[in-house]
Short mmCIF file of C-alpha atoms in Angstrom, two decimals:
data_model
loop_
_atom_site.label_atom_id
_atom_site.label_comp_id
_atom_site.label_asym_id
_atom_site.label_seq_id
_atom_site.Cartn_x
_atom_site.Cartn_y
_atom_site.Cartn_z
CA MET G 1 -3.29 -19.48 6.09
CA ALA G 2 -2.28 -21.93 3.39
CA PHE G 3 -5.84 -23.24 3.48
CA GLY G 4 -7.08 -20.02 1.90
CA GLY G 5 -4.53 -20.36 -0.89
CA ILE G 6 -5.48 -23.98 -1.53
CA VAL G 7 -9.19 -23.14 -1.72
CA ALA G 8 -8.58 -20.15 -4.00
CA HIS G 9 -6.37 -22.31 -6.23
CA ARG G 10 -9.04 -25.00 -6.46
CA MET G 11 -11.65 -22.39 -7.32
CA GLY G 12 -9.49 -21.04 -10.14
CA VAL G 13 -9.06 -17.59 -8.57
CA PRO G 14 -6.22 -15.62 -10.21
CA VAL G 15 -3.21 -15.06 -7.92
CA PRO G 16 -4.66 -17.60 -5.45
CA TRP G 17 -1.74 -17.82 -3.04
CA LEU G 18 -1.95 -14.09 -2.39
CA VAL G 19 -5.70 -13.50 -2.40
CA GLY G 20 -6.79 -16.61 -0.46
CA PRO G 21 -4.63 -15.96 2.63
CA VAL G 22 -5.69 -12.29 2.60
CA ALA G 23 -9.38 -13.25 2.81
CA VAL G 24 -8.83 -15.81 5.57
CA SER G 25 -6.55 -13.65 7.72
CA LEU G 26 -8.88 -10.66 7.31
CA GLY G 27 -11.78 -12.76 8.55
CA PHE G 28 -9.82 -13.86 11.64
CA SER G 29 -8.65 -10.30 12.30
CA LEU G 30 -12.19 -8.91 12.22
CA THR G 31 -13.32 -11.56 14.71
CA GLY G 32 -10.66 -10.38 17.15
CA LYS G 33 -8.29 -13.34 16.64
CA PRO G 34 -5.73 -12.17 14.08
CA PRO G 35 -3.07 -14.69 13.03
CA SER G 36 0.50 -13.93 13.94
CA VAL G 37 3.14 -13.24 11.31
CA GLN G 38 6.64 -12.88 12.71
CA PRO G 39 8.53 -9.83 11.36
CA GLY G 40 11.45 -11.98 10.28
CA LEU G 41 9.19 -14.30 8.29
CA HIS G 42 7.53 -11.31 6.64
CA ARG G 43 10.89 -9.87 5.62
CA LEU G 44 12.01 -13.25 4.30
CA ALA G 45 8.86 -13.52 2.17
CA GLN G 46 9.46 -10.05 0.76
CA ALA G 47 13.05 -10.96 -0.11
CA ALA G 48 11.91 -14.17 -1.83
CA ILE G 49 9.60 -12.14 -4.06
CA GLY G 50 12.39 -9.65 -4.73
CA VAL G 51 14.99 -12.18 -5.91
CA ASN G 52 12.45 -13.89 -8.16
CA VAL G 53 11.51 -10.55 -9.71
CA ALA G 54 15.20 -10.00 -10.48
CA GLY G 55 14.97 -12.73 -13.12
CA GLY G 56 12.74 -10.43 -15.16
CA PHE G 57 15.49 -7.83 -15.66
CA ASN G 58 16.95 -9.19 -18.89
CA PRO G 59 18.78 -6.93 -21.40
CA ASP G 60 15.63 -6.34 -23.48
CA VAL G 61 13.68 -5.20 -20.44
CA MET G 62 16.52 -2.95 -19.28
CA GLN G 63 16.62 -1.24 -22.67
CA GLU G 64 12.85 -0.85 -22.58
CA LEU G 65 13.00 0.69 -19.09
CA LEU G 66 15.62 3.22 -20.20
CA LYS G 67 13.19 4.38 -22.85
CA MET G 68 10.25 4.43 -20.45
CA TRP G 69 11.57 6.54 -17.58
CA PRO G 70 9.53 9.60 -18.67
CA ALA G 71 6.41 7.41 -18.77
CA ALA G 72 7.23 5.96 -15.35
CA LEU G 73 7.63 9.43 -13.84
CA ALA G 74 4.49 10.75 -15.55
CA THR G 75 2.31 7.86 -14.39
CA ALA G 76 3.74 8.17 -10.87
CA LEU G 77 2.75 11.85 -10.73
CA MET G 78 -0.68 11.15 -12.24
CA THR G 79 -1.43 8.37 -9.75
CA PHE G 80 -0.16 10.54 -6.91
CA THR G 81 -2.47 13.35 -8.03
CA LEU G 82 -5.41 10.94 -8.12
CA GLY G 83 -4.60 9.91 -4.55
CA LEU G 84 -4.37 13.55 -3.46
CA VAL G 85 -7.77 14.39 -4.98
CA THR G 86 -9.31 11.25 -3.48
CA GLY G 87 -7.96 12.17 -0.06
CA LEU G 88 -9.45 15.66 -0.25
CA LEU G 89 -12.77 14.10 -1.26
CA LEU G 90 -12.54 11.73 1.72
CA ALA G 91 -11.98 14.70 4.03
CA ARG G 92 -15.18 16.25 2.74
CA VAL G 93 -17.52 13.26 2.74
CA ALA G 94 -16.22 11.53 5.90
CA ARG G 95 -15.61 14.79 7.82
CA VAL G 96 -12.04 13.99 8.78
CA GLU G 97 -9.09 16.32 8.96
CA ARG G 98 -7.56 16.99 5.54
CA ARG G 99 -4.00 16.03 6.41
CA THR G 100 -5.21 12.69 7.73
CA ALA G 101 -7.31 12.01 4.64
CA VAL G 102 -4.60 13.00 2.15
CA LEU G 103 -1.85 11.02 3.88
CA GLY G 104 -4.20 8.04 3.99
CA PHE G 105 -4.74 8.06 0.24
CA VAL G 106 -1.34 8.92 -1.25
CA PRO G 107 -0.36 5.67 -3.02
CA GLY G 108 3.09 4.30 -2.24
CA GLY G 109 5.27 3.83 0.83
CA ALA G 110 2.41 3.15 3.25
CA SER G 111 4.63 2.36 6.23
CA GLY G 112 6.72 5.49 5.67
CA ILE G 113 3.65 7.70 5.35
CA VAL G 114 2.16 6.31 8.57
CA ALA G 115 5.47 6.85 10.37
CA VAL G 116 5.60 10.58 9.57
CA SER G 117 1.85 11.30 9.84
CA GLY G 118 1.90 12.11 13.56
CA GLY G 119 4.58 14.75 13.13
CA LEU G 120 2.52 16.42 10.40
CA GLY G 121 -0.50 16.91 12.66
CA ALA G 122 -2.51 13.99 11.29
CA ASP G 123 -4.18 11.15 13.20
CA PRO G 124 -1.83 8.13 12.76
CA PRO G 125 -4.44 5.41 13.57
CA ALA G 126 -6.84 6.91 11.04
CA VAL G 127 -4.06 7.20 8.44
CA THR G 128 -3.21 3.54 9.05
CA VAL G 129 -6.83 2.45 8.58
CA VAL G 130 -7.24 4.38 5.32
CA GLN G 131 -3.87 3.25 3.93
CA TYR G 132 -4.53 -0.43 4.55
CA VAL G 133 -8.10 -0.26 3.32
CA ARG G 134 -6.65 1.16 0.10
CA LEU G 135 -4.02 -1.59 -0.06
CA MET G 136 -6.58 -4.29 0.66
CA THR G 137 -8.96 -3.00 -2.01
CA ALA G 138 -6.14 -2.80 -4.57
CA LEU G 139 -4.91 -6.28 -3.71
CA LEU G 140 -8.37 -7.82 -4.00
CA SER G 141 -8.77 -6.09 -7.35
CA ALA G 142 -5.68 -7.87 -8.73
CA PRO G 143 -7.57 -11.07 -9.66
CA LEU G 144 -10.13 -8.97 -11.52
CA LEU G 145 -7.35 -7.22 -13.43
CA VAL G 146 -5.76 -10.55 -14.31
CA ALA G 147 -9.08 -12.03 -15.41
CA ALA G 148 -10.02 -8.96 -17.46
CA PHE G 149 -6.70 -8.08 -19.06
CA GLY G 150 -4.54 -11.19 -18.73
CA HIS G 151 -4.94 -12.25 -22.34
CA ALA G 152 -4.28 -8.87 -23.95
CA THR G 153 -1.19 -8.85 -26.09
CA SER G 154 1.04 -6.22 -27.64
CA GLY G 155 4.29 -5.88 -29.50
CA ALA G 156 6.36 -5.21 -26.39
CA PRO G 157 9.28 -7.54 -25.66
CA GLU G 158 8.42 -10.50 -23.52
CA ALA G 159 10.17 -10.87 -20.17
CA THR G 160 9.21 -14.11 -18.56
CA VAL G 161 10.54 -15.04 -15.16
CA PRO G 162 12.57 -18.26 -15.09
CA VAL G 163 10.78 -20.97 -13.15
CA ALA G 164 12.74 -23.67 -11.40
CA PRO G 165 12.23 -26.97 -13.23
CA ALA G 166 10.77 -29.87 -11.34
CA ALA G 167 13.80 -32.10 -11.80
CA ALA G 168 16.58 -29.54 -11.76
CA ASN G 169 19.73 -31.22 -10.54
CA THR G 170 22.47 -29.87 -12.80
CA PRO G 171 25.52 -27.96 -11.58
CA ALA G 172 24.40 -24.82 -13.44
CA VAL G 173 21.03 -24.86 -11.69
CA TRP G 174 22.61 -25.33 -8.29
CA ALA G 175 25.10 -22.56 -9.01
CA GLY G 176 22.27 -20.21 -10.02
CA LEU G 177 20.31 -21.13 -6.92
CA GLY G 178 23.37 -20.41 -4.79
CA VAL G 179 23.69 -16.94 -6.35
CA THR G 180 19.98 -16.32 -5.73
CA LEU G 181 20.20 -17.38 -2.08
CA ALA G 182 23.34 -15.30 -1.56
CA SER G 183 21.55 -12.29 -3.03
CA LEU G 184 18.60 -12.91 -0.72
CA ALA G 185 20.75 -13.17 2.40
CA THR G 186 22.91 -10.17 1.51
CA GLY G 187 19.90 -8.02 0.68
CA LEU G 188 18.19 -8.89 3.97
CA LEU G 189 21.37 -8.08 5.89
CA LEU G 190 21.70 -4.71 4.17
CA ALA G 191 18.02 -3.98 4.80
CA THR G 192 18.67 -4.12 8.56
CA PHE G 193 21.24 -1.31 8.25
CA ILE G 194 19.92 0.69 5.28
CA ARG G 195 16.44 1.91 6.15
CA VAL G 196 14.68 2.33 2.82
CA PRO G 197 10.97 1.75 2.16
CA ALA G 198 10.33 -1.80 0.95
CA GLY G 199 14.02 -2.52 1.55
CA PRO G 200 13.55 -6.29 2.03
CA VAL G 201 12.07 -6.42 -1.49
CA ILE G 202 14.20 -3.86 -3.31
CA LEU G 203 17.70 -4.59 -1.98
CA PRO G 204 17.73 -8.37 -2.68
CA MET G 205 16.18 -7.66 -6.08
CA VAL G 206 18.83 -5.08 -6.98
CA ILE G 207 21.67 -7.35 -5.87
CA ALA G 208 20.33 -10.38 -7.75
CA ALA G 209 19.65 -8.32 -10.88
CA GLY G 210 23.15 -6.79 -10.71
CA LEU G 211 24.82 -10.18 -10.37
CA ASN G 212 22.72 -11.52 -13.20
CA GLY G 213 23.71 -8.56 -15.39
CA ALA G 214 27.37 -9.18 -14.51
CA GLY G 215 27.11 -12.66 -16.01
CA LEU G 216 26.51 -14.77 -12.93
CA PRO G 217 23.70 -17.33 -13.29
CA HIS G 218 20.27 -16.65 -11.84
CA GLN G 219 17.87 -19.37 -10.81
CA ALA G 220 14.35 -18.72 -9.58
CA LEU G 221 13.33 -20.16 -6.26
CA PRO G 222 11.19 -23.31 -6.44
CA PRO G 223 7.47 -22.62 -7.00
CA TRP G 224 6.49 -23.91 -3.56
CA ILE G 225 8.76 -21.33 -1.92
CA THR G 226 7.31 -18.55 -4.07
CA ASN G 227 3.75 -19.64 -3.24
CA ALA G 228 4.60 -19.79 0.47
CA ALA G 229 6.06 -16.27 0.28
CA MET G 230 2.87 -14.99 -1.36
CA ALA G 231 0.80 -16.67 1.37
CA VAL G 232 2.88 -14.96 4.07
CA LEU G 233 2.49 -11.57 2.38
CA GLY G 234 -1.26 -12.06 2.00
CA THR G 235 -1.63 -13.12 5.62
CA TRP G 236 0.36 -10.10 6.79
CA VAL G 237 -1.88 -7.68 4.89
CA GLY G 238 -4.96 -9.20 6.53
CA THR G 239 -3.44 -8.89 10.01
CA GLN G 240 -3.03 -5.11 9.66
CA PHE G 241 -6.72 -4.69 10.45
CA ARG G 242 -7.87 -4.74 14.06
CA ARG G 243 -11.48 -5.11 15.04
CA GLU G 244 -11.24 -2.24 17.51
CA ASP G 245 -9.74 0.10 14.90
CA VAL G 246 -12.33 -0.82 12.28
CA GLY G 247 -15.08 -0.35 14.86
CA ARG G 248 -13.69 3.00 15.95
CA TYR G 249 -13.34 4.20 12.36
CA LEU G 250 -16.22 2.28 10.82
CA ALA G 251 -17.65 5.14 8.77
CA LEU G 252 -14.15 6.18 7.72
CA SER G 253 -13.38 2.59 6.65
CA VAL G 254 -16.53 2.38 4.55
CA TRP G 255 -15.84 5.67 2.80
CA ALA G 256 -12.20 4.68 2.29
CA ALA G 257 -13.26 1.42 0.62
CA VAL G 258 -15.74 3.23 -1.65
CA LEU G 259 -13.24 5.90 -2.66
CA SER G 260 -10.48 3.31 -3.07
CA SER G 261 -12.62 1.70 -5.75
CA GLY G 262 -12.80 5.06 -7.49
CA LEU G 263 -9.03 5.47 -7.15
CA ILE G 264 -8.54 2.06 -8.76
CA GLY G 265 -10.80 3.13 -11.62
CA GLY G 266 -8.75 6.27 -12.14
CA SER G 267 -5.52 4.26 -12.01
CA MET G 268 -6.93 1.90 -14.64
CA ALA G 269 -7.45 4.91 -16.90
CA VAL G 270 -3.79 5.86 -16.35
CA GLY G 271 -2.82 2.25 -17.11
CA TRP G 272 -4.84 2.32 -20.32
CA ALA G 273 -3.03 5.49 -21.40
CA LEU G 274 0.31 3.85 -20.57
CA TYR G 275 -0.68 0.81 -22.66
CA ARG G 276 -1.65 2.94 -25.64
CA LEU G 277 1.44 5.15 -25.50
CA THR G 278 4.15 2.57 -24.78
CA GLY G 279 2.84 -0.69 -26.24
CA LEU G 280 3.27 -2.56 -22.96
CA PRO G 281 0.96 -5.52 -22.42
CA LEU G 282 -2.30 -4.24 -20.98
CA LEU G 283 -2.05 -6.33 -17.80
CA VAL G 284 1.49 -5.06 -17.16
CA ALA G 285 0.31 -1.47 -17.56
CA MET G 286 -2.61 -2.07 -15.19
CA LEU G 287 -0.45 -3.70 -12.51
CA ALA G 288 2.23 -1.01 -12.89
CA THR G 289 -0.28 1.78 -12.19
CA ALA G 290 -2.47 -0.03 -9.63
CA PRO G 291 -2.53 1.81 -6.25
CA GLY G 292 -1.40 -1.27 -4.33
CA ALA G 293 1.66 -2.26 -2.35
CA LEU G 294 4.87 -2.84 -4.27
CA GLU G 295 5.33 -6.39 -3.00
CA SER G 296 1.69 -7.33 -3.66
CA MET G 297 1.74 -6.11 -7.25
CA ALA G 298 5.15 -7.74 -7.78
CA ALA G 299 3.73 -11.02 -6.49
CA ALA G 300 0.74 -10.69 -8.81
CA ALA G 301 3.05 -10.05 -11.77
CA LEU G 302 5.19 -13.04 -10.78
CA ALA G 303 2.13 -15.28 -10.56
CA THR G 304 1.09 -14.32 -14.10
CA GLY G 305 4.61 -14.13 -15.58
CA GLU G 306 3.87 -10.63 -16.87
CA GLN G 307 7.13 -8.65 -16.79
CA PRO G 308 7.47 -8.20 -13.01
CA GLY G 309 10.63 -6.14 -13.48
CA ILE G 310 8.73 -3.39 -15.27
CA VAL G 311 5.89 -3.53 -12.73
CA VAL G 312 8.30 -3.18 -9.80
CA THR G 313 10.24 -0.35 -11.47
CA PHE G 314 7.09 1.71 -11.97
CA HIS G 315 6.08 1.15 -8.35
CA VAL G 316 9.52 2.11 -7.06
CA VAL G 317 9.39 5.38 -9.03
CA ARG G 318 5.93 6.10 -7.62
CA MET G 319 7.01 5.25 -4.07
CA VAL G 320 9.95 7.67 -4.28
CA ALA G 321 7.69 10.40 -5.67
CA THR G 322 5.10 9.77 -2.96
CA LEU G 323 7.57 9.88 -0.08
CA ALA G 324 9.11 13.04 -1.51
CA LEU G 325 5.90 14.92 -2.30
CA GLY G 326 3.27 13.48 0.05
CA PRO G 327 4.47 14.78 3.43
CA ALA G 328 5.54 18.12 1.89
CA LEU G 329 2.13 18.76 0.34
CA ALA G 330 0.24 17.51 3.40
CA SER G 331 2.17 19.87 5.65
CA ARG G 332 1.02 22.81 3.50
CA LEU G 333 -2.65 21.96 3.90
CA PRO G 334 -4.45 24.23 6.37
CA ALA G 335 -4.49 22.61 9.79
CA ALA G 336 -7.76 24.31 10.74
CA PRO G 337 -10.31 23.37 11.67
CA ALA G 338 -9.25 19.92 12.73
CA ALA G 339 -5.73 20.05 14.02
CA HIS G 340 -5.98 22.95 16.44
CA LEU G 341 -9.63 23.20 17.42
CA HIS G 342 -11.47 21.90 20.44
CA ARG G 343 -14.52 22.89 22.33
CA ARG G 344 -14.69 25.10 25.37
CA ALA G 345 -18.00 24.93 27.15
CA GLU G 346 -19.17 25.85 30.60
CA ASP G 347 -20.67 23.09 32.72
CA GLY G 348 -23.64 23.68 34.95
CA ASP G 349 -21.42 24.36 37.96
CA GLY G 350 -19.25 26.84 36.05
CA SER G 351 -16.23 24.55 35.45
CA ARG G 352 -14.90 23.91 31.97
CA SER G 353 -15.57 20.61 30.22
CA GLN G 354 -12.52 18.43 29.72
CA ARG G 355 -14.18 16.30 27.08
CA CYS G 356 -11.36 16.77 24.57
CA ALA G 357 -8.41 16.46 26.96
CA GLY G 358 -5.89 13.76 26.08
CA ARG G 359 -7.28 13.07 22.60
CA THR G 360 -5.56 13.24 19.25
CA PRO G 361 -6.16 16.44 17.25
CA ALA G 362 -8.58 14.73 14.88
CA ALA G 363 -10.45 13.09 17.77
CA ARG G 364 -10.75 16.44 19.57
CA TRP G 365 -12.18 17.97 16.43
CA ARG G 366 -14.74 15.18 16.03
CA ALA G 367 -15.77 15.50 19.67
CA CYS G 368 -16.12 19.25 19.20
CA ARG G 369 -18.28 18.91 16.10
CA ARG G 370 -20.57 16.24 17.50
CA ARG G 371 -21.16 17.66 20.93
CA PRO G 372 -24.56 19.38 21.18
CA PRO G 373 -24.54 23.06 22.11
CA GLY G 374 -24.43 23.62 25.86
CA PRO G 375 -24.08 26.51 28.28
CA ARG G 376 -21.53 29.00 27.06
CA ALA G 377 -19.82 32.17 28.16
CA PRO G 378 -21.65 35.47 27.57
CA GLY G 379 -21.12 36.86 24.09
CA ARG G 380 -19.78 33.61 22.69
CA PRO G 381 -21.51 32.24 19.54
CA PRO G 382 -23.14 28.82 19.99
CA GLY G 383 -21.55 25.63 18.63
CA ARG G 384 -18.14 27.20 17.96
CA CYS G 385 -14.72 25.66 18.54
CA ARG G 386 -12.05 27.93 19.89
CA VAL G 387 -8.46 27.93 18.64
CA GLY G 388 -5.80 27.35 21.25
CA SER G 389 -5.61 25.48 24.50
CA SER G 390 -8.26 25.32 27.16
#
């Protein structure tokens, strides 16, 4: 998928090595021939982004983050609330079960939310479609954010990420690169045993930042490695869409894309408030509050050199809040009518219809709603779904 990155770079698209591969892999996925991204390669790309982000955690940024933790928590809760409201709106306009819609739109920890959705009575395939439509929309909005707000300035401390020089061949550079690679390998190893969301990004980043803070040298990976990692991440996002899933949930996908645009607009308002209250650069505030994946927004911040450490910290806080609050709130939503309803109708020969047998709760509900009224038992109202099993 490097071709997409090359074309986007030649066209002057912001964050080209992330956006170009996304567009190309999405096109192949929708034609039924998705490219293959090996899990190990995906984890390695995440770790490469993580150790490069670690270079942005200098003492000035750490002091700024200590002052900003109330703002980080407040923006996380505000963005989470926007996702909750958007999910409830999706349930109404797309006629899907509320738990499915809400879990699809809570921003942060997409893989974790999908993993627990089935146990909460939601429809996991539908949650997956909505989550990745949201992530795709947010990722494709990153170039627009960079183009619109990339030149805004403020009085906040600068935190540029060190870039490997073209002719770096000094012992200090090699020592820093060795520390970076050791952090990457150790973080990936720990991520196989410590199951945390976005572990391949967060654990190498934390280790590299800790070693850097302890006085050990840090050297960013060469630009070609960083660009390759972005291309792998972009390709992986595009492969999460399957033609059969999009076809099955076509109306849901369209509504999810429309409402994701609204969610991005609301998140931009939160980012503007963060910019006005904290003095962060406007682009940093926008990327920190964007409802996209942690690794995608970190890669976008890396590509622009706009304080990736702050961007990642805000996303980590939001991810923790989402995984703590999202399933708990979704489980309190009323399961009726979707999770426990199906149709009972009498066929012409007197036997019950098994139309809904073997389907997911949300699919049974849709079949119940869309089936035209048929013969029914005496005294039973027409077009009603009965609670319980058939």
